[in-house]
Coordinates of C-alpha atoms in Angstrom, one line a residue:
M29 CA -100.0 -10.0 146.0
T30 CA -102.8 -8.8 148.3
H31 CA -101.7 -11.4 150.9
R32 CA -98.2 -10.0 151.0
S33 CA -99.4 -6.4 151.4
T34 CA -101.6 -7.5 154.4
E35 CA -98.7 -9.2 156.1
A36 CA -96.6 -6.0 155.7
A37 CA -99.4 -3.9 157.2
L38 CA -99.6 -5.9 160.5
P39 CA -96.3 -4.8 162.0
A40 CA -97.2 -1.2 161.2
S41 CA -100.5 -1.4 163.1
T42 CA -98.8 -3.2 166.0
V43 CA -96.3 -0.4 166.3
A44 CA -99.1 2.1 166.3
V45 CA -101.1 0.3 169.1
Q46 CA -98.1 0.0 171.5
P47 CA -97.9 3.7 172.6
A48 CA -101.6 3.6 173.3
L49 CA -101.2 0.6 175.6
A50 CA -98.3 2.2 177.4
R51 CA -100.4 5.3 178.0
L52 CA -103.2 3.2 179.5
R53 CA -100.8 1.3 181.7
A54 CA -99.3 4.6 183.0
R55 CA -102.8 6.0 183.6
A56 CA -103.8 2.9 185.5
Q57 CA -100.7 3.0 187.7
A58 CA -101.3 6.7 188.4
I59 CA -104.9 6.0 189.4
S60 CA -103.7 3.1 191.7
A61 CA -101.0 5.2 193.3
R62 CA -103.6 8.0 193.9
G63 CA -106.0 5.5 195.5
V64 CA -103.2 4.2 197.8
L65 CA -102.4 7.7 198.8
T66 CA -106.0 8.6 199.4
T67 CA -106.5 5.4 201.6
A68 CA -103.4 6.3 203.6
Q69 CA -104.7 9.9 204.1
H70 CA -108.0 8.5 205.4
T71 CA -106.3 6.1 207.7
L72 CA -104.1 8.8 209.2
T73 CA -107.1 11.0 209.6
V74 CA -108.9 8.2 211.5
F75 CA -105.8 7.6 213.7
G76 CA -105.5 11.3 214.4
I77 CA -109.1 11.7 215.4
S78 CA -108.8 8.6 217.7
A79 CA -105.7 10.0 219.3
L80 CA -107.3 13.3 219.9
A81 CA -110.3 11.6 221.5
L82 CA -108.0 9.4 223.7
I83 CA -106.1 12.5 224.8
A84 CA -109.3 14.3 225.7
L85 CA -110.5 11.2 227.6
L86 CA -107.3 10.9 229.6
M87 CA -107.4 14.6 230.5
F88 CA -110.8 14.0 232.2
R89 CA -110.0 10.5 233.5
P90 CA -106.3 10.4 234.6
D91 CA -107.0 7.1 236.5
L92 CA -107.6 5.4 233.2
G93 CA -104.2 6.6 232.0
K94 CA -102.5 4.9 235.0
Q95 CA -104.4 1.7 234.4
L96 CA -103.4 1.7 230.7
T97 CA -99.8 2.4 231.6
H98 CA -99.6 -0.4 234.1
S99 CA -101.3 -2.8 231.7
L100 CA -98.9 -1.9 228.8
F101 CA -95.8 -1.5 230.9
P102 CA -96.0 -3.7 234.0
L103 CA -93.6 -3.0 236.8
P104 CA -90.8 -5.4 237.4
M105 CA -91.0 -7.6 240.5
T106 CA -88.2 -5.6 242.2
E107 CA -90.1 -2.3 241.7
A108 CA -93.6 -3.5 242.6
Q109 CA -95.0 -2.3 245.8
A110 CA -94.3 -4.6 248.8
V111 CA -97.2 -6.5 250.2
E112 CA -97.8 -5.5 253.8
A113 CA -97.8 -8.6 256.1
P114 CA -100.4 -8.8 258.8
A115 CA -99.2 -8.2 262.4
L116 CA -98.3 -11.3 264.4
S117 CA -100.7 -10.1 267.1
A118 CA -103.5 -10.5 264.5
L119 CA -102.4 -13.9 263.5
M120 CA -102.1 -15.1 267.1
E121 CA -105.1 -13.4 268.5
A122 CA -106.1 -14.8 271.8
P123 CA -109.6 -16.3 272.3
A124 CA -112.1 -14.0 273.9
S125 CA -112.0 -15.8 277.3
V126 CA -108.3 -15.3 277.5
Q127 CA -108.6 -11.7 276.5
M128 CA -111.2 -11.1 279.2
A129 CA -109.0 -12.7 281.9
A130 CA -106.1 -10.6 280.9
A131 CA -108.1 -7.4 281.0
G132 CA -108.8 -7.8 284.7
E133 CA -105.2 -8.5 285.7
A134 CA -104.4 -7.8 289.4
P135 CA -101.1 -6.6 290.7
L136 CA -98.3 -9.2 290.5
S137 CA -97.6 -11.2 293.7
K138 CA -94.0 -12.1 294.6
E139 CA -94.5 -15.6 293.3
E140 CA -95.9 -14.3 290.0
K141 CA -93.0 -11.9 289.6
A142 CA -90.6 -14.9 290.0
L143 CA -92.5 -16.8 287.4
L144 CA -92.6 -14.0 284.8
G145 CA -89.0 -13.0 285.4
T146 CA -87.6 -9.8 283.8
Q147 CA -88.0 -8.5 280.3
K148 CA -84.3 -9.1 279.7
Q149 CA -84.7 -12.8 280.8
Q150 CA -87.6 -13.3 278.4
Q151 CA -85.5 -11.7 275.6
W152 CA -82.6 -14.1 276.3
V153 CA -85.0 -17.0 276.1
T154 CA -86.6 -15.7 272.9
N155 CA -83.3 -15.2 271.1
W156 CA -82.0 -18.6 272.1
L157 CA -85.2 -20.5 271.1
S158 CA -85.3 -18.5 267.8
K159 CA -81.8 -19.6 266.8
R160 CA -82.2 -23.1 268.1
Y161 CA -85.4 -23.9 266.3
R162 CA -84.9 -21.5 263.4
V163 CA -88.1 -19.6 264.0
A164 CA -88.5 -15.9 263.3
N165 CA -87.6 -13.8 266.3
D166 CA -90.9 -11.9 266.3
A167 CA -92.9 -15.1 266.2
T168 CA -90.8 -16.7 268.9
N169 CA -91.3 -13.6 271.1
M170 CA -95.1 -14.0 270.8
L171 CA -94.9 -17.7 271.8
V172 CA -92.5 -16.9 274.8
S173 CA -94.7 -14.0 275.9
T174 CA -97.8 -16.2 275.8
A175 CA -96.1 -19.0 277.7
Y176 CA -95.0 -16.5 280.4
L177 CA -98.5 -15.0 280.8
T178 CA -100.1 -18.4 280.9
A179 CA -97.6 -19.6 283.5
R180 CA -98.5 -16.6 285.7
E181 CA -102.2 -17.4 285.5
I182 CA -102.0 -21.1 286.2
K183 CA -98.9 -21.0 288.5
L184 CA -96.6 -23.1 286.5
D185 CA -92.9 -22.5 285.5
P186 CA -92.9 -20.9 282.0
L187 CA -89.7 -22.6 281.1
L188 CA -91.3 -26.0 281.6
I189 CA -94.1 -25.0 279.3
L190 CA -91.5 -23.8 276.7
A191 CA -89.5 -27.0 277.1
V192 CA -92.6 -29.1 276.4
M193 CA -93.4 -27.0 273.4
A194 CA -89.9 -27.3 272.1
I195 CA -89.7 -31.1 272.4
E196 CA -93.3 -31.8 271.3
S197 CA -93.4 -29.6 268.1
G198 CA -90.1 -27.7 267.7
L199 CA -92.2 -24.5 268.1
N200 CA -94.4 -25.4 265.1
P201 CA -97.9 -24.1 265.9
F202 CA -99.4 -26.2 263.0
A203 CA -97.7 -29.5 263.8
E204 CA -100.0 -32.6 263.9
S205 CA -99.0 -36.2 264.7
P206 CA -100.4 -39.3 263.0
V207 CA -102.7 -39.9 265.9
G208 CA -104.2 -36.4 265.9
A209 CA -102.1 -34.5 268.5
Q210 CA -102.1 -30.9 267.4
G211 CA -100.3 -27.6 267.7
L212 CA -97.4 -26.4 269.8
M213 CA -98.0 -28.6 272.8
Q214 CA -99.4 -31.5 270.7
V215 CA -102.8 -31.6 272.5
M216 CA -105.2 -34.4 271.7
S217 CA -108.1 -32.1 270.8
K218 CA -110.5 -35.0 270.4
V219 CA -109.7 -36.2 273.9
H220 CA -109.6 -32.8 275.5
H221 CA -112.4 -31.2 273.4
E222 CA -114.2 -29.9 276.5
R223 CA -111.2 -27.7 277.4
F224 CA -111.5 -25.9 274.1
Q225 CA -115.2 -25.2 274.3
E226 CA -114.8 -21.7 275.9
M227 CA -112.3 -20.9 273.2
G228 CA -114.4 -21.6 270.2
G229 CA -114.3 -25.4 270.0
V230 CA -111.7 -27.9 268.8
Q231 CA -110.8 -25.8 265.8
A232 CA -109.0 -23.5 268.2
A233 CA -106.4 -26.3 268.8
L234 CA -104.2 -24.7 266.1
N235 CA -104.5 -21.3 267.6
P236 CA -101.1 -20.8 269.3
V237 CA -102.6 -19.0 272.3
A238 CA -105.4 -21.5 272.9
N239 CA -103.0 -24.4 272.4
I240 CA -100.5 -23.1 274.9
R241 CA -103.2 -22.5 277.5
V242 CA -104.9 -25.8 277.2
G243 CA -101.7 -27.8 277.0
S244 CA -100.3 -26.0 280.1
L245 CA -103.5 -26.7 282.0
I246 CA -103.3 -30.4 281.1
L247 CA -99.6 -30.5 282.0
K248 CA -100.4 -28.8 285.4
D249 CA -103.2 -31.2 286.1
Y250 CA -101.0 -34.3 285.3
V251 CA -98.1 -33.1 287.4
T252 CA -100.5 -32.4 290.3
R253 CA -102.1 -35.8 290.0
G254 CA -98.8 -37.6 289.5
G255 CA -97.1 -35.9 292.4
S256 CA -93.9 -35.1 290.4
V257 CA -92.9 -33.5 287.1
E258 CA -91.5 -36.8 285.9
A259 CA -94.9 -38.5 286.5
G260 CA -96.8 -35.6 284.9
L261 CA -94.6 -35.7 281.8
K262 CA -95.0 -39.5 281.5
T263 CA -98.8 -39.1 281.6
Y264 CA -98.7 -36.1 279.2
V265 CA -96.9 -38.2 276.5
G266 CA -99.4 -41.0 276.9
A267 CA -97.1 -43.4 278.6
A268 CA -98.8 -43.6 282.0
N269 CA -99.6 -47.3 281.6
F270 CA -96.2 -48.2 280.2
T271 CA -93.0 -49.1 282.0
T272 CA -91.1 -46.3 280.4
D273 CA -91.7 -43.1 278.5
S274 CA -88.8 -43.9 276.1
G275 CA -86.8 -40.9 277.4
Y276 CA -89.4 -38.3 276.8
G277 CA -89.3 -36.9 280.3
S278 CA -85.5 -36.7 280.2
R279 CA -85.5 -34.8 277.0
V280 CA -88.0 -32.3 278.3
L281 CA -86.1 -31.8 281.5
A282 CA -82.8 -31.5 279.7
E283 CA -84.3 -28.7 277.6
Y284 CA -85.8 -27.1 280.7
R285 CA -82.3 -27.0 282.3
R286 CA -80.8 -25.4 279.2
L287 CA -83.6 -22.8 279.2
K288 CA -82.9 -22.2 282.9
Q289 CA -79.3 -21.5 282.2
V290 CA -80.2 -19.2 279.3
S291 CA -82.7 -17.2 281.5
A292 CA -79.8 -16.7 284.0
G293 CA -77.7 -15.1 281.3
Q294 CA -75.4 -18.0 280.7
R295 CA -74.1 -18.8 277.2
V296 CA -75.7 -22.1 276.1
P297 CA -74.9 -23.6 272.6
T298 CA -78.0 -23.7 270.3
T299 CA -76.7 -26.7 268.5
T300 CA -77.1 -29.2 271.3
P301 CA -79.0 -32.2 270.0
V302 CA -82.7 -31.8 270.8
M303 CA -83.5 -35.5 270.9
A304 CA -81.4 -37.3 273.6
S305 CA -82.7 -40.7 272.6
N306 CA -83.0 -42.4 269.3
T307 CA -86.0 -44.4 270.6
P308 CA -89.3 -42.6 269.7
A309 CA -91.6 -41.8 272.6
P310 CA -94.9 -43.7 272.6
A311 CA -97.7 -41.9 270.7
K312 CA -100.3 -40.1 272.7
T313 CA -103.5 -42.1 273.2
P314 CA -106.8 -41.6 275.0
A315 CA -105.4 -43.9 277.7
A316 CA -103.6 -40.9 279.0
E317 CA -106.9 -39.8 280.4
S318 CA -107.3 -42.9 282.6
G319 CA -105.2 -41.5 285.4
N320 CA -103.9 -44.9 286.4
M321 CA -100.4 -44.0 287.5
T322 CA -97.9 -47.0 287.7
I323 CA -94.9 -44.8 288.6
K324 CA -93.2 -44.0 291.9
I325 CA -94.0 -40.5 293.1
A326 CA -90.8 -38.5 293.3
P327 CA -91.1 -34.7 294.1
H328 CA -89.2 -32.4 291.8
N329 CA -88.1 -29.2 293.5
E330 CA -86.4 -27.5 290.5
I331 CA -89.6 -26.4 288.8
A332 CA -91.0 -23.1 289.9
G333 CA -94.7 -23.0 290.9
L334 CA -94.9 -26.7 291.9

């Protein structure tokens, strides 16, 4: 009888406890929500203080604001500031000895005026070479001007100098052959190292101004020693001791004649094949310095200054 009354009392006590548990859960939830809200308030307070501090800093240091903006929002490539390229005159600065010689220039003689030609003639030559060899016009103008000034100094036709440059390197100032011929006029700097001494040594071989000057002096010397342009070109290409220069001289003179026509104001196609022969010219060798000429001397009257 007692057992049955106890069992009947259990459901009544359970019902009485349930409201108390519900109240505890509600109170716990209220405390948890209040804690979250308090945490959020503290966080916002910290962010607010940090923002005020940052604004105050940027007011006194606007340069930091620019740096921060550029780091967070980098400019697109199209809107970025263009990089200023150095002037060609700086890239092709003449060696000191050449600058000193140019500083003391005397009035032009009649022969020198003929060698230099007119500004219009130089511009015609520049435009034609630029298109023919796909070199920027400004860079070509620097090379042509240097060739003309060098020609005036050493009394050699500038168009012959340009023709040699065109055939030797295609107007590439950094060209180098497998045997070590370097620059616009493919000078063997190891053989002609003494000629570069006053210009800073053999490292000046890739300086366009120095290369044109040394190459022109070598060409002038070979033509004078050989007695003709053909003989000089044969020695210049390193074929003095060979029966033939494999058409090298013919290619240079053909380019010279085209340049002559261009300088006279004639319209000359720029797509004429540069290489007239499929047989490669013999490589330059130190033998070119021997001076043993095995060719018949034939004066060439078409080249100015010779």
